[in-house]
Amino acid sequence: MRGWLKTLLRPEAITFWQLLVLALPALLVGFVLRAALMIAVPEGYFGSDSNSYYEFAHQLFDHGVVELNEKRRWLYPIFLAWADAFPGPGWYLVPLWQHTTGLLTLLGIGWCSAQLVDRPRVVVPLVTVLAAIWPRMLWYEHEFIAEPLMLAAFVAVIALLLTPGIARSRHGLMVLMLAFVLLAGMKGAGRFLWMGSVVGLFVLHHDPRRWLWGK
């Protein structure tokens, strides 16, 4: 028993597969909650901002006009139009995809936690379970609103920034830059998170001349 506790509390870097095991309770709880919500309310919720986000899809498919709303000139309206192009009503597909993205976001939150603490075997299950049952996160995933995808992009950026050696990998830098684009472009508020994340990139990984840009 004492040896098990020493193993649990030992400072240790974890692998991605160990992260999956540690986040498994959160993934199961999160899946059950999201499945229950989808069964109870299969259609996504139209909030006060949803119509302006959906205006691009409405103009595109009903009038053949490709024009982004001046207030919503970002990637989320394009995502909604892309969802409408799939067979089946978008008001069922969008919350389904956003809930799936929410579950993946839990893994990113767990990875961030694991890189910041000395006891990931204790902290990661606790933090990810709390995120999985966070009511606002759950509801935003069910609403036609950009917040869940912007959160996913932000968590992805932070998780990549905290990954050791990310700036010394060509593929790692490419994925990181893609995450930056998604964060800055999902909605207007993402620009401010993007600016802070860029500062964090230089703080964490220092001189860009040492990054692996070439072949």
XYZ file of C-alpha atoms in Angstrom:
215
model
C 0.000 0.000 0.000
C 2.789 2.409 0.929
C 4.639 1.611 -2.304
C 1.498 2.341 -4.337
C 1.180 5.757 -2.699
C 4.835 6.552 -3.427
C 4.287 5.649 -7.076
C 1.145 7.791 -7.248
C 2.818 10.853 -5.724
C 6.176 10.547 -7.476
C 7.036 13.506 -9.755
C 6.948 12.104 -13.258
C 6.390 13.184 -16.840
C 3.567 11.225 -18.451
C 3.132 9.993 -22.005
C 0.056 10.551 -24.151
C -1.144 6.997 -23.509
C -0.804 7.510 -19.770
C -2.791 10.715 -20.200
C -5.596 8.738 -21.830
C -5.736 6.422 -18.826
C -5.710 9.289 -16.330
C -8.397 11.195 -18.256
C -10.570 8.121 -18.811
C -12.922 8.852 -15.854
C -13.498 12.371 -17.171
C -14.099 11.086 -20.702
C -16.646 8.564 -19.454
C -18.458 11.081 -17.241
C -18.352 13.706 -19.984
C -19.673 11.258 -22.574
C -22.584 10.206 -20.343
C -23.575 13.810 -19.624
C -23.353 14.847 -23.264
C -25.206 11.772 -24.477
C -27.979 12.421 -21.944
C -28.283 16.023 -23.131
C -28.359 14.960 -26.790
C -31.076 12.410 -26.067
C -33.155 14.881 -24.045
C -32.648 17.809 -26.448
C -31.424 16.464 -29.805
C -31.601 19.838 -31.521
C -29.024 22.516 -30.838
C -30.068 25.658 -29.012
C -30.430 28.980 -30.850
C -29.272 31.713 -28.488
C -29.220 35.466 -28.971
C -26.047 35.353 -31.131
C -26.881 32.229 -33.116
C -28.832 33.931 -35.914
C -25.962 36.263 -36.746
C -23.585 33.293 -36.877
C -25.996 31.384 -39.131
C -26.605 34.316 -41.495
C -23.711 33.282 -43.752
C -25.169 29.777 -44.272
C -28.651 31.262 -44.848
C -27.392 33.679 -47.501
C -25.251 31.005 -49.162
C -27.803 28.208 -49.496
C -31.010 30.227 -49.847
C -29.784 33.075 -52.046
C -26.445 31.891 -53.456
C -24.667 34.878 -51.917
C -21.184 34.420 -50.431
C -20.926 37.206 -47.910
C -19.922 37.102 -44.277
C -21.816 39.248 -41.810
C -19.705 42.273 -40.884
C -20.073 41.352 -37.209
C -19.138 37.686 -37.774
C -16.286 37.719 -40.286
C -14.622 34.688 -38.774
C -14.361 30.921 -39.160
C -17.352 29.797 -37.079
C -20.007 30.960 -39.607
C -18.084 29.026 -42.277
C -18.119 25.972 -40.014
C -21.910 26.245 -39.715
C -22.268 26.476 -43.501
C -19.997 23.443 -43.890
C -22.180 21.539 -41.412
C -25.284 22.429 -43.438
C -23.692 20.921 -46.537
C -23.761 17.463 -44.924
C -26.791 15.184 -45.248
C -29.173 15.673 -42.348
C -30.253 18.808 -40.501
C -27.397 20.941 -39.203
C -29.267 21.634 -35.974
C -28.628 17.985 -35.031
C -25.078 17.695 -36.405
C -23.578 20.894 -34.995
C -24.190 20.081 -31.296
C -23.025 16.512 -31.921
C -19.736 17.718 -33.390
C -19.303 20.374 -30.736
C -19.838 17.842 -27.942
C -17.260 15.577 -29.594
C -14.852 18.517 -29.724
C -15.584 19.143 -26.051
C -14.475 15.625 -25.148
C -11.244 16.091 -27.094
C -10.748 19.406 -25.295
C -10.695 17.471 -22.014
C -7.583 15.658 -23.220
C -5.939 18.990 -23.999
C -6.796 20.310 -20.544
C -5.347 17.158 -19.025
C -2.133 17.515 -21.047
C -1.745 21.159 -19.964
C -2.219 20.148 -16.335
C 0.302 17.338 -16.640
C 2.977 19.731 -17.919
C 2.458 22.224 -15.076
C 2.388 20.029 -11.963
C 4.671 17.545 -10.226
C 1.850 15.080 -9.452
C -0.011 14.527 -12.738
C -1.385 11.176 -11.569
C -3.324 13.065 -8.890
C -4.069 16.354 -10.620
C -5.036 15.248 -14.147
C -8.048 13.069 -13.161
C -9.341 15.782 -10.820
C -8.967 18.676 -13.266
C -10.407 16.803 -16.240
C -13.436 15.548 -14.281
C -14.168 19.104 -13.124
C -13.932 20.312 -16.721
C -16.147 17.447 -17.921
C -18.986 18.395 -15.571
C -18.652 22.181 -15.926
C -22.264 23.192 -16.794
C -21.437 26.225 -18.942
C -18.977 24.262 -21.055
C -21.604 21.561 -21.540
C -24.318 24.026 -22.535
C -22.143 26.102 -24.886
C -21.328 22.909 -26.765
C -25.070 22.466 -27.335
C -25.586 26.027 -28.550
C -24.932 27.499 -31.992
C -22.148 29.697 -30.695
C -18.401 29.919 -31.334
C -17.220 29.542 -27.724
C -16.708 25.729 -27.630
C -14.557 25.700 -30.771
C -12.614 28.764 -29.651
C -11.981 27.071 -26.298
C -10.785 23.959 -28.131
C -8.410 26.053 -30.248
C -7.100 27.908 -27.174
C -6.530 24.689 -25.234
C -4.793 23.197 -28.283
C -2.458 26.214 -28.503
C -1.565 26.073 -24.809
C -1.114 22.285 -24.881
C 1.242 22.570 -27.858
C 3.168 25.453 -26.299
C 3.718 23.353 -23.175
C 4.850 20.296 -25.145
C 8.619 19.886 -24.703
C 10.564 20.313 -27.934
C 7.583 21.510 -29.983
C 9.623 24.350 -31.507
C 12.366 21.925 -32.577
C 10.006 19.834 -34.686
C 8.932 20.837 -38.202
C 5.622 19.048 -37.870
C 5.148 20.391 -34.363
C 5.615 23.979 -35.575
C 3.171 23.409 -38.441
C 0.494 22.071 -36.087
C 1.148 24.913 -33.653
C 0.754 27.541 -36.388
C -2.510 25.890 -37.497
C -3.783 26.065 -33.922
C -2.823 29.760 -33.836
C -4.848 30.376 -37.012
C -7.906 28.625 -35.565
C -7.623 30.576 -32.325
C -7.282 33.959 -34.034
C -9.924 33.245 -36.653
C -12.726 31.464 -34.807
C -14.241 34.723 -33.511
C -13.166 38.269 -32.816
C -12.340 37.731 -29.145
C -9.793 35.084 -30.134
C -7.422 37.794 -31.366
C -6.634 38.861 -27.814
C -5.965 35.270 -26.701
C -3.805 34.860 -29.819
C -1.670 37.882 -28.912
C -1.028 36.566 -25.410
C -0.257 33.103 -26.766
C 2.324 34.511 -29.196
C 4.048 36.217 -26.282
C 3.958 32.890 -24.445
C 5.583 31.206 -27.458
C 8.667 33.415 -27.193
C 8.754 33.234 -23.392
C 8.664 29.425 -23.359
C 10.758 28.637 -26.430
C 13.105 31.652 -26.531
C 15.197 32.448 -29.597
C 13.274 31.571 -32.813
C 16.583 31.115 -34.659
C 16.946 27.843 -32.768
C 13.582 26.545 -33.897
C 13.489 23.905 -36.608
C 12.165 25.852 -39.604
C 14.179 24.195 -42.365
C 13.985 20.755 -43.956
